[in-house]
Amino acid sequence: MANIRDVAVAANVSPATVSRVINGGPVNAKTRERVQQIIHKLDFKPNASARSLGLRKAGMIGVIVPSMVYAFYSQIVEGIARSLAESRYEMALRISYHKSGAEEMIMRLLGEKRADALIIITPRDFQNQLEGVFPNDLPAVFIDGFPHRHISAVSGDNFDGGYQAGRHLIALGHRDLGVILGPRSSPESEQRLDGFRFALNQANIELNEVYIRYADYMTEGGQKAAIDLLDLPKPPSAIFCVNDLMAYGLYLAAESRGINIPAKLSVVGYDDSPMSQWVRPTLTSVRQPTYAMGEKAVSYILDLIQGRTKKESNEFLLPVELINRSSTAAIV
Amino acid sequence: MANIRDVAVAANVSPATVSRVINGGPVNAKTRERVQQIIHKLDFKPNASARSLGLRKAGMIGVIVPSMVYAFYSQIVEGIARSLAESRYEMALRISYHKSGAEEMIMRLLGEKRADALIIITPRDFQNQLEGVFPNDLPAVFIDGFPHRHISAVSGDNFDGGYQAGRHLIALGHRDLGVILGPRSSPESEQRLDGFRFALNQANIELNEVYIRYADYMTEGGQKAAIDLLDLPKPPSAIFCVNDLMAYGLYLAAESRGINIPAKLSVVGYDDSPMSQWVRPTLTSVRQPTYAMGEKAVSYILDLIQGRTKKESNEFLLPVELINRSSTAAIV
DNA sequence: TTGTAAGCGTTATCAC
DNA sequence: GTGATAACGCTTACAA
């Protein structure tokens, strides 16, 4: 495998000149031409490790994702991968759920200087734990988290998502509205609730506190919460679940209670997971711009790395969209 | 950030000794102890680029995956990530569908010496194109492909998967069996068909060639092929789809023709995608050991790298399992 | 515009 | 068991 010196010798120039050719430095047009030919002929590819060592840059972006098996996450990762493919950066992927702490893997990635920057997807519960572990000057961004001291976040517009869900159900005539939330510690869940509540308030409807349930974003948790709501003396006529998995749980609950969706009960989910077009009835859900979120995170982080933008704690809110399917209907 | 020399100075030893401590070389117990304390105190982490350069090893495994949005793929990747997390290797992930050719990205990864080894998931159609591009001595493995000259492959047992599907339907009394396959070029599709056919032959049933359709692994393709079959003068009473997406297409086709599943038509899918427990009726499907496939690929590739095993063109067949749900029923 | 030479932070080969 | 010393392959002042 040819190295930079081989090229230099063959082209009758110094290694420095070859380096300049590679990196777009100032080189005489003719020399550049000649060197490039040699590079091509020898099929020379600069060694990444040596390059990193010289530049004191890894040329890699660390990506931490809780899991790959949820479409929401894997779509984000795919968005990241796509945009990164057009840069000179490689993506080092780490999955955090199955490891004790994400901190450790993050610190190793950084300590060993394997990654120049970090994209961290939803460290939800433990985002706080991350506090203090980041070097202040590390380019980093959260996806689907909240901005954090000196770290920005890109998210779907949770408030608006909740708002759209609320508007939709109100427009269908629903007045007794239930909500199945994530854990109490979950900020995006709260934001969706806030938006939902705002829609109701605008229509002079009060959200009955009796109709609010906290769950865990999982199907079973949603099912339990749903049974709880459906067994109420006067159950709500529509329920907003802050993610789709819990809505599927609600489907099971409704099935077990013989309640027809959407005739007797309207349901709105969140995330528009691919399954939502396959469940029956198909699920009305708020779609997040997953790919765009990944892409935005990459462009922001590249700006940060290249000093085109300053490190601040911004929040980039991307628009969400309610996908209207068959789990919601006008009240009879 | 402390480097190896800082540690050496602080511990009153040479950098070489520190290096030995890090890498488990021969060092006096007392010295080792002292050095380790300093390492800890200074929070020294060896620089990955320098290490790579010295070792002439990248410390990274390249993973090429067609897409992340199909659970089948993302589960494999998650399996890979899990096992890799326990090694000293990092995973460099590349998605191939959206790029012109996977070859180019593979060659760059290798040329720049960013990756010591490659795990390539289903280069299906273009696995042939890859021929010749691999250096002979490169540790590499295919997942869900077929062994290739000097490269091994780990796959689910496609023949047995088809066989199980066939046995299942025959046991339910079906005799007029249809099949919706992948593209003609798809080897795993053929293997599943072979297994299916073998099951029929064992039962002295002939697979009617009229009931065989080729599609593209996508929902719409499956739907078209299904309509084709269902509109036959005497349609089959059961259909085996070689992946779940096409089975969902079949569901749509059956719906549009007013054919009840499973009362009038039994359906078996393949892959057991998570959606299959949510579609109605829930889909009987052959589950592939996705996580295990990823894990096996990693352990094999680590063996290869560490010279514990020789490079050969093996095929590692992992067991598959038919998950019996509600889309199949005894013939009336 | 180009070349020289000194890093970058490790590991590996020798001696001792 | 330990320490010099020379790689590893690139980048980048500083000179010319």
XYZ file of C-alpha atoms (C1' of nucleotides) in Angstrom:
696
model
C 0.000 0.000 0.000
C 1.528 3.266 -1.159
C 2.144 5.989 1.382
C 2.673 9.694 0.990
C 6.403 9.296 0.595
C 6.047 6.855 -2.268
C 3.869 9.347 -4.037
C 6.324 12.141 -3.327
C 9.228 10.180 -4.741
C 7.328 9.116 -7.835
C 6.183 12.671 -8.465
C 9.519 14.198 -7.704
C 8.187 16.447 -4.984
C 8.322 16.498 -1.204
C 5.763 14.760 0.986
C 4.643 18.214 2.089
C 3.570 19.034 -1.419
C 1.626 15.826 -1.739
C -0.061 16.661 1.521
C -0.962 20.061 0.132
C -2.440 18.481 -2.948
C -4.569 16.181 -0.842
C -5.788 18.923 1.408
C -6.260 21.645 -1.150
C -3.282 23.720 -0.069
C -1.463 26.149 -2.380
C 0.258 24.189 -5.132
C 1.303 25.053 -8.639
C -1.346 23.884 -11.095
C 1.039 21.732 -13.084
C 2.557 20.145 -10.026
C -0.863 19.427 -8.620
C -1.882 17.762 -11.856
C 1.183 15.581 -11.896
C 0.860 14.603 -8.264
C -2.773 13.751 -8.696
C -1.928 11.445 -11.544
C 0.584 9.625 -9.422
C -1.878 9.417 -6.574
C -4.336 7.855 -8.916
C -1.799 5.548 -10.465
C -0.518 4.319 -7.131
C -4.045 4.252 -5.730
C -2.832 6.177 -2.752
C -5.255 6.733 0.122
C -4.036 8.720 3.106
C -3.862 6.623 6.233
C -6.612 7.741 8.575
C -4.738 7.032 11.796
C -1.687 8.980 10.755
C -3.874 11.755 9.538
C -5.743 11.893 12.809
C -2.545 11.906 14.766
C -1.109 14.739 12.744
C -4.279 16.769 12.744
C -5.184 15.946 16.316
C -8.642 15.138 15.055
C -10.280 11.764 14.945
C -12.424 12.360 11.893
C -15.229 10.554 13.607
C -18.521 11.510 15.133
C -19.731 9.429 18.023
C -23.411 8.595 17.931
C -25.095 7.312 21.062
C -28.531 5.832 20.617
C -30.646 4.075 23.238
C -31.696 1.284 20.925
C -31.956 0.455 17.270
C -35.101 -1.609 17.312
C -37.521 1.275 17.548
C -38.172 2.826 14.197
C -38.065 6.280 15.726
C -34.442 5.792 16.684
C -33.298 3.852 13.675
C -34.778 6.455 11.351
C -32.873 9.176 13.141
C -29.692 7.151 12.843
C -30.339 6.625 9.175
C -30.740 10.373 8.753
C -27.443 10.897 10.534
C -25.705 8.268 8.441
C -26.966 9.765 5.224
C -25.705 13.252 5.891
C -22.480 12.016 7.372
C -21.815 9.986 4.239
C -21.375 13.227 2.366
C -18.813 14.528 4.810
C -15.358 13.212 5.537
C -16.516 11.975 8.877
C -17.119 8.456 9.929
C -19.796 7.493 12.413
C -18.951 5.498 15.502
C -22.188 4.038 16.771
C -22.863 3.004 20.341
C -26.059 1.659 21.797
C -26.649 2.734 25.348
C -29.599 0.847 26.774
C -27.822 -2.398 27.246
C -24.774 -0.977 28.900
C -24.634 -0.004 32.513
C -24.046 3.669 31.880
C -23.765 5.659 28.742
C -21.370 7.956 30.543
C -18.619 5.413 30.588
C -18.783 4.749 26.865
C -18.986 8.414 26.158
C -15.966 9.169 28.249
C -13.965 6.404 26.634
C -14.863 7.596 23.188
C -13.722 11.060 24.128
C -10.797 10.136 26.334
C -9.221 8.002 23.664
C -9.905 10.775 21.221
C -11.815 8.495 18.954
C -14.531 11.022 18.331
C -14.349 14.738 17.681
C -17.966 15.304 18.492
C -21.021 13.605 19.862
C -24.590 13.219 18.789
C -26.620 11.844 21.635
C -30.123 10.611 21.081
C -32.517 10.875 23.972
C -30.628 10.189 27.078
C -34.118 10.844 28.494
C -33.910 9.832 32.128
C -30.217 10.148 32.462
C -29.601 13.351 30.597
C -29.025 14.927 33.984
C -26.404 12.391 34.895
C -24.472 13.547 31.910
C -24.114 16.932 33.475
C -20.536 17.756 34.176
C -19.056 14.851 32.254
C -18.717 16.840 29.072
C -15.660 18.931 28.464
C -16.974 22.422 27.941
C -15.480 22.733 24.517
C -16.751 19.457 23.132
C -18.990 19.820 20.127
C -22.118 17.928 21.052
C -25.810 17.923 20.405
C -28.795 16.133 21.823
C -31.579 14.752 19.708
C -35.008 14.522 21.283
C -33.676 15.788 24.568
C -33.640 19.271 25.969
C -30.894 21.880 25.704
C -28.443 21.577 28.491
C -26.198 24.328 29.765
C -23.877 24.614 26.783
C -25.333 21.844 24.646
C -28.052 22.375 22.088
C -30.867 20.016 21.262
C -32.842 19.254 18.152
C -36.318 17.901 18.672
C -39.688 17.576 17.134
C -42.007 20.315 18.300
C -43.599 18.474 21.194
C -45.837 21.300 22.280
C -47.250 21.663 18.809
C -47.642 17.914 18.476
C -49.788 17.836 21.583
C -51.621 20.874 20.342
C -52.427 19.263 17.000
C -53.658 16.136 18.725
C -55.922 18.231 20.913
C -57.277 20.313 18.059
C -57.994 17.218 16.034
C -60.024 15.549 18.770
C -61.892 18.707 19.650
C -62.784 19.255 16.008
C -64.317 15.791 16.030
C -66.534 16.874 18.877
C -64.787 15.176 21.761
C -65.028 16.838 25.126
C -64.096 14.110 27.597
C -60.466 13.717 26.799
C -58.003 11.328 28.360
C -54.234 11.319 28.224
C -51.690 8.565 28.688
C -48.298 10.064 29.374
C -44.744 8.828 29.720
C -43.024 8.724 33.096
C -43.355 11.808 35.276
C -39.698 12.568 34.680
C -40.144 12.755 30.943
C -39.945 16.334 29.683
C -41.192 15.682 26.165
C -44.216 13.970 27.591
C -44.962 17.068 29.647
C -44.521 19.317 26.655
C -46.965 17.276 24.621
C -49.402 17.480 27.484
C -48.940 21.245 27.688
C -49.743 21.617 24.009
C -52.720 19.331 24.344
C -54.015 21.278 27.295
C -53.513 24.523 25.438
C -55.703 23.296 22.586
C -58.430 22.430 25.061
C -58.163 25.757 26.833
C -58.486 27.571 23.535
C -61.783 25.769 23.075
C -62.784 26.490 26.653
C -62.515 22.885 27.613
C -61.021 21.835 30.872
C -58.760 18.784 30.912
C -60.227 16.590 33.608
C -57.374 15.592 35.915
C -59.101 12.279 36.500
C -58.378 11.366 32.903
C -54.605 11.721 33.177
C -52.436 8.627 33.526
C -48.695 8.165 33.686
C -47.087 5.120 32.113
C -43.717 4.042 30.773
C -43.828 4.400 26.995
C -44.254 0.642 26.677
C -47.182 -1.343 25.343
C -47.969 -3.104 28.600
C -47.770 0.055 30.615
C -50.103 1.739 28.167
C -52.472 -1.182 28.388
C -52.678 -0.963 32.160
C -53.185 2.774 32.134
C -55.846 2.368 29.478
C -57.758 -0.255 31.432
C -57.653 2.121 34.340
C -59.252 4.826 32.238
C -61.750 2.596 30.482
C -62.987 1.157 33.769
C -63.876 4.591 35.051
C -67.601 5.082 35.696
C -67.622 7.616 32.899
C -64.641 6.916 30.671
C -63.277 9.494 28.219
C -64.477 9.409 24.611
C -61.009 9.982 23.246
C -57.505 9.313 24.490
C -54.214 10.859 23.466
C -51.201 8.597 23.981
C -47.834 10.308 23.901
C -46.331 7.443 21.960
C -47.574 4.752 19.613
C -46.510 1.765 21.666
C -48.829 2.851 24.459
C -51.587 3.370 21.909
C -51.183 -0.257 20.867
C -51.555 -1.160 24.515
C -54.715 0.886 24.538
C -55.948 -1.120 21.553
C -55.501 -4.301 23.562
C -57.293 -2.788 26.516
C -60.199 -1.660 24.367
C -60.373 -5.075 22.770
C -60.505 -6.757 26.161
C -63.325 -4.447 27.233
C -65.234 -4.834 24.003
C -64.927 -1.164 23.201
C -64.870 -0.382 19.498
C -62.302 2.036 18.135
C -63.144 4.542 16.732
C -66.914 4.138 17.157
C -66.826 4.315 20.954
C -63.340 5.600 21.508
C -60.984 7.756 19.482
C -57.229 7.300 19.821
C -54.303 9.486 18.824
C -50.742 8.214 19.089
C -47.364 9.842 18.765
C -44.308 9.039 16.608
C -46.183 7.552 13.678
C -44.262 4.354 13.912
C -44.476 2.269 10.721
C -46.692 -0.204 12.501
C -49.379 2.406 12.887
C -50.482 1.920 9.330
C -50.804 -1.809 9.914
C -52.651 -2.009 13.177
C -56.423 -2.145 12.817
C -57.883 0.371 12.894
C -54.950 2.244 11.483
C -53.689 4.681 14.064
C -53.963 8.443 13.845
C -50.605 9.665 15.082
C -48.291 12.648 15.266
C -45.347 12.108 12.988
C -41.951 13.393 13.993
C -39.458 14.419 11.326
C -36.988 11.713 12.239
C -34.734 11.879 9.215
C -34.676 15.649 9.319
C -33.760 15.527 12.981
C -30.739 13.394 12.215
C -29.753 15.620 9.342
C -30.136 18.780 11.359
C -28.010 17.362 14.138
C -25.255 16.546 11.673
C -25.247 19.908 9.965
C -25.227 21.650 13.315
C -22.383 19.543 14.637
C -20.355 20.093 11.484
C -20.910 23.824 11.839
C -19.697 23.558 15.387
C -16.604 21.565 14.480
C -15.686 23.872 11.676
C -16.257 26.902 13.830
C -18.983 28.228 11.573
C -21.222 28.560 14.554
C -20.657 29.241 18.202
C -21.487 26.850 20.964
C -24.675 27.828 22.622
C -27.571 26.155 24.230
C -30.138 26.388 21.483
C -33.240 24.403 20.866
C -33.988 23.498 17.279
C -37.641 22.690 16.974
C -38.659 20.798 13.858
C -42.274 20.738 12.707
C -44.436 17.708 13.406
C -47.493 16.594 11.519
C -50.636 14.808 12.568
C -51.324 11.849 10.292
C -55.040 11.289 10.202
C -56.067 7.648 10.003
C -58.969 5.533 11.188
C -58.587 5.441 14.944
C -60.322 8.771 15.361
C -63.892 9.607 14.449
C -66.505 12.213 15.174
C -68.375 11.678 18.381
C -71.854 10.265 17.864
C -4.898 15.575 28.571
C -2.106 13.426 29.872
C -0.122 11.302 27.461
C 2.050 8.285 27.973
C 5.148 10.365 28.589
C 3.496 12.341 31.367
C 2.622 9.101 33.055
C 6.136 7.777 32.559
C 7.701 10.866 34.106
C 5.322 10.881 37.044
C 5.934 7.192 37.676
C 9.657 7.403 37.169
C 9.687 4.833 34.431
C 10.065 4.899 30.669
C 7.154 5.249 28.273
C 7.868 1.707 27.172
C 7.070 0.412 30.622
C 3.841 2.348 30.743
C 2.961 0.848 27.403
C 3.660 -2.596 28.796
C 1.424 -1.917 31.739
C -1.384 -0.863 29.444
C -1.041 -3.831 27.182
C -0.312 -6.475 29.753
C 3.340 -6.913 28.904
C 5.911 -8.254 31.379
C 6.326 -5.730 34.201
C 7.410 -6.072 37.789
C 4.358 -6.293 40.017
C 5.325 -3.306 42.137
C 6.124 -1.156 39.147
C 2.859 -2.106 37.497
C 0.954 -1.149 40.630
C 2.651 2.234 40.828
C 2.138 2.986 37.164
C -1.497 2.054 37.346
C -2.026 4.429 40.198
C -0.497 7.255 38.203
C -2.585 6.318 35.185
C -5.650 6.521 37.325
C -4.584 9.753 39.016
C -3.800 11.465 35.743
C -6.863 9.905 34.105
C -4.696 8.796 31.260
C -6.366 7.212 28.259
C -4.164 6.045 25.397
C -4.770 8.011 22.250
C -6.517 5.809 19.740
C -4.976 7.360 16.634
C -1.445 7.015 17.911
C -2.167 3.516 19.023
C -3.546 2.614 15.615
C -0.587 4.109 13.885
C 1.871 2.227 16.029
C -0.011 -1.043 15.837
C -0.976 -0.659 12.224
C -4.476 -1.576 13.282
C -7.487 0.660 13.217
C -9.304 -0.886 16.120
C -12.506 -0.551 14.181
C -14.863 -2.920 12.473
C -16.702 -1.593 9.469
C -20.339 -2.555 9.299
C -22.219 -2.158 6.047
C -25.970 -2.431 6.245
C -28.476 -1.823 3.456
C -30.858 0.137 5.645
C -31.722 0.695 9.258
C -35.468 1.045 8.968
C -36.237 -2.634 8.630
C -36.305 -4.347 11.972
C -34.509 -7.337 10.514
C -31.474 -5.203 9.789
C -31.561 -3.002 12.837
C -31.803 -6.028 15.091
C -28.738 -7.528 13.483
C -26.893 -4.260 13.958
C -27.965 -4.163 17.563
C -26.594 -7.661 18.019
C -23.322 -6.569 16.471
C -23.142 -3.471 18.631
C -23.764 -5.437 21.772
C -20.989 -7.929 21.250
C -18.624 -5.299 19.966
C -19.177 -3.243 23.108
C -17.411 -5.941 25.060
C -14.398 -5.872 22.808
C -11.896 -3.106 22.283
C -13.292 -2.500 18.852
C -15.399 0.350 17.693
C -18.044 0.000 15.027
C -18.009 2.224 11.965
C -21.454 2.041 10.458
C -22.299 2.683 6.832
C -25.653 2.437 5.132
C -25.435 1.263 1.577
C -28.835 1.574 -0.079
C -28.750 5.278 -0.523
C -25.285 5.490 -1.917
C -24.402 4.755 -5.505
C -22.250 1.752 -4.772
C -21.295 0.079 -1.565
C -17.999 -0.800 -3.186
C -16.734 2.713 -3.063
C -17.435 3.169 0.617
C -15.951 -0.197 1.364
C -12.805 0.583 -0.526
C -12.438 3.921 1.195
C -12.897 2.376 4.597
C -10.211 -0.151 3.786
C -7.910 2.077 1.774
C -7.708 4.631 4.514
C -7.189 1.800 6.963
C -10.088 2.913 9.057
C -11.339 -0.585 9.534
C -9.500 -3.814 10.253
C -12.385 -5.958 9.220
C -15.770 -5.849 7.609
C -19.176 -7.180 8.445
C -21.415 -6.859 5.446
C -25.101 -7.402 5.753
C -26.923 -8.705 2.714
C -25.319 -7.199 -0.273
C -28.032 -9.320 -1.909
C -28.110 -8.264 -5.529
C -24.649 -6.848 -5.618
C -22.750 -9.428 -3.660
C -21.290 -10.510 -6.980
C -20.106 -7.031 -7.758
C -18.048 -7.212 -4.626
C -16.049 -10.024 -6.105
C -12.466 -9.073 -6.555
C -12.628 -5.850 -4.600
C -11.622 -7.510 -1.380
C -7.993 -7.949 -0.541
C -7.556 -11.661 -0.041
C -6.317 -11.296 3.471
C -9.067 -9.003 4.722
C -11.081 -10.402 7.594
C -14.651 -10.163 6.426
C -17.955 -11.887 6.835
C -21.333 -11.661 5.191
C -24.559 -11.765 7.100
C -27.588 -13.123 5.303
C -25.592 -13.578 2.134
C -23.847 -16.622 0.805
C -20.233 -17.655 1.278
C -18.024 -16.209 -1.350
C -14.687 -17.584 -2.425
C -12.697 -16.786 0.692
C -15.409 -15.058 2.699
C -17.743 -16.828 5.079
C -21.377 -16.067 5.687
C -23.674 -16.349 8.660
C -27.337 -16.740 7.890
C -30.572 -18.039 9.206
C -31.246 -21.531 7.952
C -33.316 -20.596 4.919
C -33.890 -24.112 3.751
C -35.197 -25.146 7.125
C -37.318 -22.008 7.366
C -39.040 -22.898 4.124
C -39.302 -26.463 5.292
C -40.995 -25.461 8.552
C -43.425 -23.239 6.698
C -44.300 -26.113 4.387
C -44.705 -28.634 7.197
C -46.919 -26.274 9.108
C -49.299 -25.706 6.236
C -49.417 -29.338 5.281
C -50.176 -30.307 8.865
C -53.148 -27.967 8.674
C -54.410 -29.921 5.721
C -53.487 -27.545 2.926
C -52.681 -29.081 -0.419
C -52.970 -26.193 -2.875
C -50.002 -24.143 -1.833
C -48.871 -20.867 -3.284
C -45.549 -19.106 -2.895
C -44.566 -15.477 -3.234
C -40.829 -15.215 -3.664
C -38.248 -12.460 -3.813
C -36.549 -11.513 -7.065
C -35.262 -14.352 -9.203
C -31.731 -13.332 -8.358
C -32.280 -13.770 -4.662
C -30.516 -16.855 -3.332
C -32.152 -16.923 0.093
C -35.526 -16.795 -1.568
C -34.605 -19.838 -3.612
C -33.368 -21.677 -0.559
C -36.603 -21.040 1.269
C -38.471 -22.314 -1.736
C -36.301 -25.417 -1.837
C -37.055 -26.164 1.790
C -40.735 -25.541 1.202
C -40.777 -27.831 -1.770
C -38.931 -30.489 0.155
C -41.625 -30.462 2.826
C -44.271 -30.940 0.169
C -42.372 -33.720 -1.507
C -42.020 -35.528 1.781
C -45.782 -35.466 1.979
C -46.099 -36.532 -1.634
C -47.491 -33.203 -2.644
C -46.461 -31.525 -5.830
C -45.881 -27.786 -5.749
C -48.016 -26.464 -8.571
C -45.807 -24.219 -10.684
C -48.832 -22.097 -11.450
C -48.866 -20.998 -7.834
C -45.356 -19.559 -7.851
C -44.856 -15.809 -8.112
C -41.771 -13.652 -8.039
C -41.884 -10.230 -6.404
C -39.502 -7.732 -4.852
C -39.686 -8.160 -1.095
C -41.853 -5.033 -0.879
C -45.441 -4.671 0.221
C -46.742 -3.449 -3.098
C -44.950 -6.112 -5.044
C -46.382 -8.708 -2.718
C -49.824 -7.236 -3.143
C -49.653 -7.475 -6.920
C -48.353 -11.005 -6.862
C -51.062 -11.925 -4.390
C -53.843 -10.479 -6.524
C -52.459 -12.487 -9.362
C -52.740 -15.650 -7.338
C -56.103 -14.872 -5.795
C -57.639 -14.130 -9.174
C -56.715 -17.558 -10.464
C -59.718 -19.740 -11.346
C -58.753 -22.024 -8.510
C -56.592 -20.025 -6.092
C -54.360 -21.729 -3.507
C -55.720 -22.260 -0.002
C -52.467 -21.167 1.612
C -49.609 -18.919 0.589
C -46.064 -18.769 1.853
C -44.439 -15.346 1.488
C -40.675 -15.302 1.828
C -40.809 -12.100 3.820
C -43.325 -10.340 6.031
C -43.642 -7.175 3.990
C -45.001 -9.153 1.073
C -47.347 -10.950 3.454
C -48.756 -7.566 4.446
C -49.267 -6.880 0.785
C -51.091 -10.173 0.577
C -53.314 -9.025 3.442
C -54.268 -5.968 1.424
C -54.952 -8.090 -1.638
C -57.131 -10.480 0.340
C -58.998 -7.569 1.860
C -59.668 -6.083 -1.552
C -60.990 -9.431 -2.766
C -63.070 -10.030 0.315
C -61.141 -13.148 1.220
C -60.980 -13.869 4.907
C -57.671 -14.827 6.491
C -57.346 -17.468 7.871
C -60.827 -18.857 7.186
C -60.421 -18.922 3.423
C -56.705 -18.407 3.106
C -53.752 -19.235 5.323
C -50.635 -17.096 5.220
C -47.097 -17.658 6.434
C -44.534 -14.871 6.393
C -40.819 -14.756 6.974
C -38.639 -12.660 9.298
C -41.196 -12.264 12.081
C -40.978 -8.530 11.921
C -42.345 -6.832 15.054
C -45.349 -5.658 13.082
C -46.474 -9.217 12.572
C -47.915 -9.363 16.048
C -49.899 -6.203 15.372
C -51.393 -6.832 11.985
C -54.816 -8.467 12.088
C -54.923 -11.370 11.967
C -51.535 -11.689 13.606
C -49.118 -13.221 11.156
C -47.598 -16.665 11.412
C -44.002 -16.147 10.417
C -40.567 -17.720 10.434
C -38.360 -15.903 12.897
C -34.716 -15.453 12.123
C -32.203 -15.257 14.967
C -31.232 -11.697 14.161
C -29.360 -10.840 17.337
C -27.550 -14.141 17.293
C -26.571 -13.555 13.685
C -24.948 -10.272 14.623
C -23.230 -11.835 17.592
C -21.964 -14.784 15.603
C -20.570 -12.495 12.942
C -18.677 -10.528 15.562
C -17.222 -13.541 17.320
C -16.175 -15.018 14.012
C -14.564 -11.824 12.837
C -12.710 -11.406 16.126
C -11.445 -14.958 15.793
C -10.270 -14.108 12.323
C -8.527 -10.926 13.412
C -6.825 -12.594 16.301
C -5.786 -15.499 14.152
C -7.727 -17.970 16.251
C -9.346 -19.266 13.127
C -8.275 -19.558 9.543
C -9.939 -17.773 6.693
C -12.186 -20.090 4.854
C -15.421 -19.931 3.038
C -17.761 -21.368 5.617
C -21.456 -21.062 6.020
C -22.767 -20.649 9.536
C -26.395 -21.632 9.580
C -28.362 -20.475 12.594
C -31.657 -22.119 13.521
C -34.916 -20.425 12.636
C -38.265 -20.900 14.304
C -41.790 -20.771 13.020
C -43.930 -18.507 15.183
C -47.463 -19.750 15.029
C -50.090 -17.017 15.102
C -53.568 -16.478 13.694
C -53.022 -16.169 9.966
C -52.963 -19.911 9.499
C -55.775 -22.324 10.179
C -56.814 -25.846 9.333
C -58.503 -26.205 6.006
C -62.258 -26.621 6.267
C 5.523 27.682 -4.858
C 8.169 24.193 -2.612
C 11.230 21.646 0.707
C 13.108 20.635 5.420
C 12.294 19.088 9.748
C 9.923 18.712 13.840
C 6.146 17.025 15.850
C 1.626 13.938 16.926
C 1.420 9.599 20.893
C 1.936 5.192 20.601
C 4.404 0.417 19.982
C 8.349 -2.689 18.973
C 13.227 -3.970 18.764
C 16.988 -4.046 20.789
C 20.322 -3.849 24.332
C 21.450 -3.896 29.176
C 12.412 -6.348 34.095
C 13.432 -1.984 32.036
C 15.052 1.818 29.047
C 16.748 3.985 24.631
C 15.534 4.507 20.076
C 13.502 3.993 15.880
C 9.530 3.460 13.479
C 4.234 4.365 12.052
C 2.402 8.082 8.027
C 0.772 12.263 8.073
C 0.585 17.731 8.885
C 2.583 22.161 9.393
C 5.542 25.930 10.759
C 9.507 27.887 9.028
C 12.860 28.585 5.446
C 14.317 29.048 1.027
